Every structure is written in C-alpha cells, then in structure tokens.
JSON list of C-alpha atoms in Angstrom, two decimals:
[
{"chain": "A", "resi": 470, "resn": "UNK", "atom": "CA", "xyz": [24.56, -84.57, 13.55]},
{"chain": "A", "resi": 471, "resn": "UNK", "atom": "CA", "xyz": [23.22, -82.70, 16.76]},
{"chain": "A", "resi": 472, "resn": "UNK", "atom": "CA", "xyz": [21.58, -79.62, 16.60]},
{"chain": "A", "resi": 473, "resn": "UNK", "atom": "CA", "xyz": [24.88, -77.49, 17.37]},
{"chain": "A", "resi": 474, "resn": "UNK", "atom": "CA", "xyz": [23.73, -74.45, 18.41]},
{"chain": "A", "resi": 475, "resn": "UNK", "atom": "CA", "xyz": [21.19, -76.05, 20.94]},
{"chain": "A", "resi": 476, "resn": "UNK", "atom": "CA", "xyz": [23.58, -77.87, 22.39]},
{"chain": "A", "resi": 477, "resn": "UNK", "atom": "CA", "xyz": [25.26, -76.84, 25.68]},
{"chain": "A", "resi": 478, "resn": "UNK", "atom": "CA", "xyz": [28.37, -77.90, 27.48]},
{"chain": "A", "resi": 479, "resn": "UNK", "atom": "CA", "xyz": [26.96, -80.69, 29.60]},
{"chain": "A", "resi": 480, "resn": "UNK", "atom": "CA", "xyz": [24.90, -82.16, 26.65]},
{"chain": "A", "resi": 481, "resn": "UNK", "atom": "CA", "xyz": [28.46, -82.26, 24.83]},
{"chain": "A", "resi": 482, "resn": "UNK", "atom": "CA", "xyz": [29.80, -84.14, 27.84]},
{"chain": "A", "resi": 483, "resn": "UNK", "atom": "CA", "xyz": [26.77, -86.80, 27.49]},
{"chain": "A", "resi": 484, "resn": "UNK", "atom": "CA", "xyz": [27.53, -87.26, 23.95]},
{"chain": "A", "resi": 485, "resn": "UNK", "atom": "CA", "xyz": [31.40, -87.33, 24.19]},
{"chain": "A", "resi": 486, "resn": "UNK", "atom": "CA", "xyz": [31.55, -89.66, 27.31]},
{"chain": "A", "resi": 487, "resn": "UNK", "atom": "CA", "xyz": [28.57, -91.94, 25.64]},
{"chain": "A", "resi": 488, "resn": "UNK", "atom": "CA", "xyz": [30.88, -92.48, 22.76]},
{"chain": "A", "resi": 489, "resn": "UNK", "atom": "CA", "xyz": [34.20, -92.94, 25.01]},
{"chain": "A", "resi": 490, "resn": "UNK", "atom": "CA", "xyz": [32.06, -96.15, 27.14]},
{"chain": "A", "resi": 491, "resn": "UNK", "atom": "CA", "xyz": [30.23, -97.16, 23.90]},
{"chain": "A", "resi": 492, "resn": "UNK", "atom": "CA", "xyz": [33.27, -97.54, 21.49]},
{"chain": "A", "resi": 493, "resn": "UNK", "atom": "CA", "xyz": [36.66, -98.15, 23.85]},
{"chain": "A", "resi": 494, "resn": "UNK", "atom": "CA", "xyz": [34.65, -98.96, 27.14]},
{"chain": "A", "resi": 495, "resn": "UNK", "atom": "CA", "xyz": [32.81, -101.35, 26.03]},
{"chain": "A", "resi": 496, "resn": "UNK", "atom": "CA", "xyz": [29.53, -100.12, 27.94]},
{"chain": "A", "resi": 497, "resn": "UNK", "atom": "CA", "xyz": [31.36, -99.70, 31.29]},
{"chain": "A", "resi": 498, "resn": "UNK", "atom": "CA", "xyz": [32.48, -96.52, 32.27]},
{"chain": "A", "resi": 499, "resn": "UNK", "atom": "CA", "xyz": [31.20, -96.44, 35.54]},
{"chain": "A", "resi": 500, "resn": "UNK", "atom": "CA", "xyz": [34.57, -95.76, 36.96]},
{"chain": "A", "resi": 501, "resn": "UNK", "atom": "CA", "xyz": [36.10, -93.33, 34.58]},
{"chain": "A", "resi": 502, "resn": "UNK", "atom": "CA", "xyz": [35.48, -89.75, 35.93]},
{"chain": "A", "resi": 503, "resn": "UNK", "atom": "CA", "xyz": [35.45, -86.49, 33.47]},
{"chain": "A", "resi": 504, "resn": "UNK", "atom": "CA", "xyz": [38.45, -85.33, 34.17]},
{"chain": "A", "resi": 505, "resn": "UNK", "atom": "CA", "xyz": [40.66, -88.42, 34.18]},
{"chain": "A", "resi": 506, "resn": "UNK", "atom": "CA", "xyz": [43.25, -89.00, 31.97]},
{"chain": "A", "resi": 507, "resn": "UNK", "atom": "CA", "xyz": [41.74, -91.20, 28.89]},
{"chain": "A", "resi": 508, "resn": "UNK", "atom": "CA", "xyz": [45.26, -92.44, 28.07]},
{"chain": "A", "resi": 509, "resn": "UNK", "atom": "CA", "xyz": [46.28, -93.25, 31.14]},
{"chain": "A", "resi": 510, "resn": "UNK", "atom": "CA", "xyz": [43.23, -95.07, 32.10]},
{"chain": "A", "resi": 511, "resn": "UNK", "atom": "CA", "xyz": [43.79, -96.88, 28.81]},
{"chain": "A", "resi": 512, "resn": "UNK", "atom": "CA", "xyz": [40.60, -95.75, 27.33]},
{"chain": "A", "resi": 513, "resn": "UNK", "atom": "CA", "xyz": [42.50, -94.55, 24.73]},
{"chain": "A", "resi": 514, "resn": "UNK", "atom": "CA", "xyz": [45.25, -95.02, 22.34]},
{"chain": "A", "resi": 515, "resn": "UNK", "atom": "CA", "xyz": [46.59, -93.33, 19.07]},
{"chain": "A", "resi": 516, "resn": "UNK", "atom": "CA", "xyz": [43.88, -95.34, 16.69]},
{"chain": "A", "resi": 517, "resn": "UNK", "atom": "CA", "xyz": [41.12, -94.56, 19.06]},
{"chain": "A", "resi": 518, "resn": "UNK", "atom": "CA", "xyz": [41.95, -90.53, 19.24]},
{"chain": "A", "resi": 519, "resn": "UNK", "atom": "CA", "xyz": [42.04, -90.60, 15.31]},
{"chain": "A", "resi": 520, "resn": "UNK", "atom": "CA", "xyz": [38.57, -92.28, 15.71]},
{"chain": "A", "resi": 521, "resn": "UNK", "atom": "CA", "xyz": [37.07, -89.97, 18.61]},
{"chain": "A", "resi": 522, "resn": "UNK", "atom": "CA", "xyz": [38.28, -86.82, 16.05]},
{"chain": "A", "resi": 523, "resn": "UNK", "atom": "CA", "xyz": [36.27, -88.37, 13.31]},
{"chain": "A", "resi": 524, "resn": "UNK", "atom": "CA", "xyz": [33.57, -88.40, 15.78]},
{"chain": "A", "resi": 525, "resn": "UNK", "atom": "CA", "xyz": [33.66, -85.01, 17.00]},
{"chain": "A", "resi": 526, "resn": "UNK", "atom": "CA", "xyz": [34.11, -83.96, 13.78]},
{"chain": "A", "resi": 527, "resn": "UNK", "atom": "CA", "xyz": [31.05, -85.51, 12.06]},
{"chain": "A", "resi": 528, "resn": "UNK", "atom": "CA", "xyz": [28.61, -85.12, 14.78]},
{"chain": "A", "resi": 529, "resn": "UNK", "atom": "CA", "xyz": [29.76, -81.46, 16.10]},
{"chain": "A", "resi": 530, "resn": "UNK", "atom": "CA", "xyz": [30.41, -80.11, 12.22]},
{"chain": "A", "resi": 531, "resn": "UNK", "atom": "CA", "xyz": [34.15, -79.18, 13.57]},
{"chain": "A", "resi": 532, "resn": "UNK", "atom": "CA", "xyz": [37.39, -79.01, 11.68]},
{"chain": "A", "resi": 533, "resn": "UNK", "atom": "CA", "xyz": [40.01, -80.62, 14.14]},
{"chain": "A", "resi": 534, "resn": "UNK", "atom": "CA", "xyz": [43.61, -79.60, 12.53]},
{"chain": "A", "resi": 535, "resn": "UNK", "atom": "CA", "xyz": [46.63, -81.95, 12.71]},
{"chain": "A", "resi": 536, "resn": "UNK", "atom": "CA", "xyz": [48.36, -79.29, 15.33]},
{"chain": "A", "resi": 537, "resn": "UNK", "atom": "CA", "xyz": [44.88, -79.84, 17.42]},
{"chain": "A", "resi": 538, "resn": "UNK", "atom": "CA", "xyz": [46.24, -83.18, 18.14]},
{"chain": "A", "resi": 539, "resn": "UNK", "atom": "CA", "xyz": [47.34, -82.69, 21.77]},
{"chain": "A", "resi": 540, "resn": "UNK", "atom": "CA", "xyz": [46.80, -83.78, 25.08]},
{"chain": "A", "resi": 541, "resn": "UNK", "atom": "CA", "xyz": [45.54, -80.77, 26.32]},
{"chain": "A", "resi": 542, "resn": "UNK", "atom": "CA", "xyz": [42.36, -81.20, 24.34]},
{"chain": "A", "resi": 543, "resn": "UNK", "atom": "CA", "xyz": [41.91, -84.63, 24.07]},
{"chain": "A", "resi": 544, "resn": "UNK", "atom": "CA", "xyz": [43.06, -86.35, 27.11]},
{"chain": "A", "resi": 545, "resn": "UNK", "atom": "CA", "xyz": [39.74, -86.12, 28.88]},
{"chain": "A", "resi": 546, "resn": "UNK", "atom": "CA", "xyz": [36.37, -86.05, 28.65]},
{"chain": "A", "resi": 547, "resn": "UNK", "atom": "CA", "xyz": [36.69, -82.53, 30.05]},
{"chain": "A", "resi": 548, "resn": "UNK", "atom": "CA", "xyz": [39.42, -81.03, 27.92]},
{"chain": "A", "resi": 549, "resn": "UNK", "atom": "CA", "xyz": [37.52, -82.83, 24.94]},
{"chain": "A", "resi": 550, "resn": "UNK", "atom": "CA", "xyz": [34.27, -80.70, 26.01]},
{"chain": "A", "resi": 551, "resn": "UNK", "atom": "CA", "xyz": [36.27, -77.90, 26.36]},
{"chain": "A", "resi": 552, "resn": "UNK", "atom": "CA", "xyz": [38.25, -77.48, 22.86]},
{"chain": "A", "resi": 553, "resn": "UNK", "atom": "CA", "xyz": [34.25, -78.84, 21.08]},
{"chain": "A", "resi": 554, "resn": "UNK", "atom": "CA", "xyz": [32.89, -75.79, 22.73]},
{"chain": "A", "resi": 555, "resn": "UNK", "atom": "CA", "xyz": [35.51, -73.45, 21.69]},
{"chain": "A", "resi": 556, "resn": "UNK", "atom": "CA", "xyz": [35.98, -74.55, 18.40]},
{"chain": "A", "resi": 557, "resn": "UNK", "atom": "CA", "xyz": [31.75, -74.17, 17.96]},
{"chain": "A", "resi": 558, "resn": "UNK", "atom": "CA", "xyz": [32.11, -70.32, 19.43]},
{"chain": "A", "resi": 559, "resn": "UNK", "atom": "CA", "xyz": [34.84, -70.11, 16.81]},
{"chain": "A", "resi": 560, "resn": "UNK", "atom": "CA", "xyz": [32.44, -71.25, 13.98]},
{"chain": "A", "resi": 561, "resn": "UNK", "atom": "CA", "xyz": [29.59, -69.20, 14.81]},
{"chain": "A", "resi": 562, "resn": "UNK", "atom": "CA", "xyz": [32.03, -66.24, 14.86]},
{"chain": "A", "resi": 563, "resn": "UNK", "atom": "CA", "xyz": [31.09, -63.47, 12.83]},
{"chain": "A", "resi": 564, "resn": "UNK", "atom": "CA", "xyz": [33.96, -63.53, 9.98]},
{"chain": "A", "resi": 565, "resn": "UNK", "atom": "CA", "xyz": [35.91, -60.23, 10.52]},
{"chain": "A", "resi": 566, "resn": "UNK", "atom": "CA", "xyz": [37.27, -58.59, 6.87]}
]
C-alpha cells in the first residue's frame, strides 16, 4: 500500500494509469490520454473495472460501494483520480457525532 496521506493527485494518476497500461494495456499506453474514455478505448470492460476497484481499493485503503460503480468515476484515468482523492479526504475526515 502507498503511503496515503503523502500521496498527491498526480502521484495517484502515475499509479492508476501504471496499472491501466500494465494490466489491460499490455505496456502500451502511449496513446491513451487521461481523460479518455477507458471503455470506449477498450481499455476496459466489466471484469477489468471489478479488477481496477480491487486495486484502488487495496493499494489506496478505500471502500468503493456497489452504487460507486459508475461511469462518472471510473471511466477515466481522470475521473478515477478524482473519486480516489475524494474518497481519501472523506477518510481522513474528522468523524462528526
């Protein structure tokens, strides 16, 4: 796991795209930009989300609910980065009561 609280939005970028190339890329992702669609570049498909959320959810310590499942957070390197960073300011929010 990465030292969250170190880690800033770009670094989660690195690590998210690294993982995209490495695992559905197969090493080449010189032509996928950040803010493409992962689906419909075919980077992705519904095994491969319901890997990348195992991912993200080992190596960023985040709970990723069922309802989370959306394209608006996961079709993109971007919108992935996006919903991590939100759902670490969420964590590391002092617990109201």
């Amino acid at each position: 796991m990465h030292a969250i609280t170190a880690l800033i939005p770009e670094q989660i970028t690195a690590v998210v795209r690294d993982y995209i190339v490495d695992n559905f890329l197969f090493g080449d992702g010189g032509g996928l930009s950040n803010s493409e669609s992962l689906l419909e570049a075919g980077a992705l498909d519904s095994t491969g989300v319901i890997e990348l959320v195992g991912f993200l959810e080992e190596n960023f310590g985040i709970p990723i609910r069922d309802e989370d499942l959306v394209p608006e957070h996961f079709d993109g390197i971007d919108r992935i980065t996006r919903f991590v960073v939100a759902r670490l300011r969420d964590r590391s929010a002092p617990v109201q009561g």
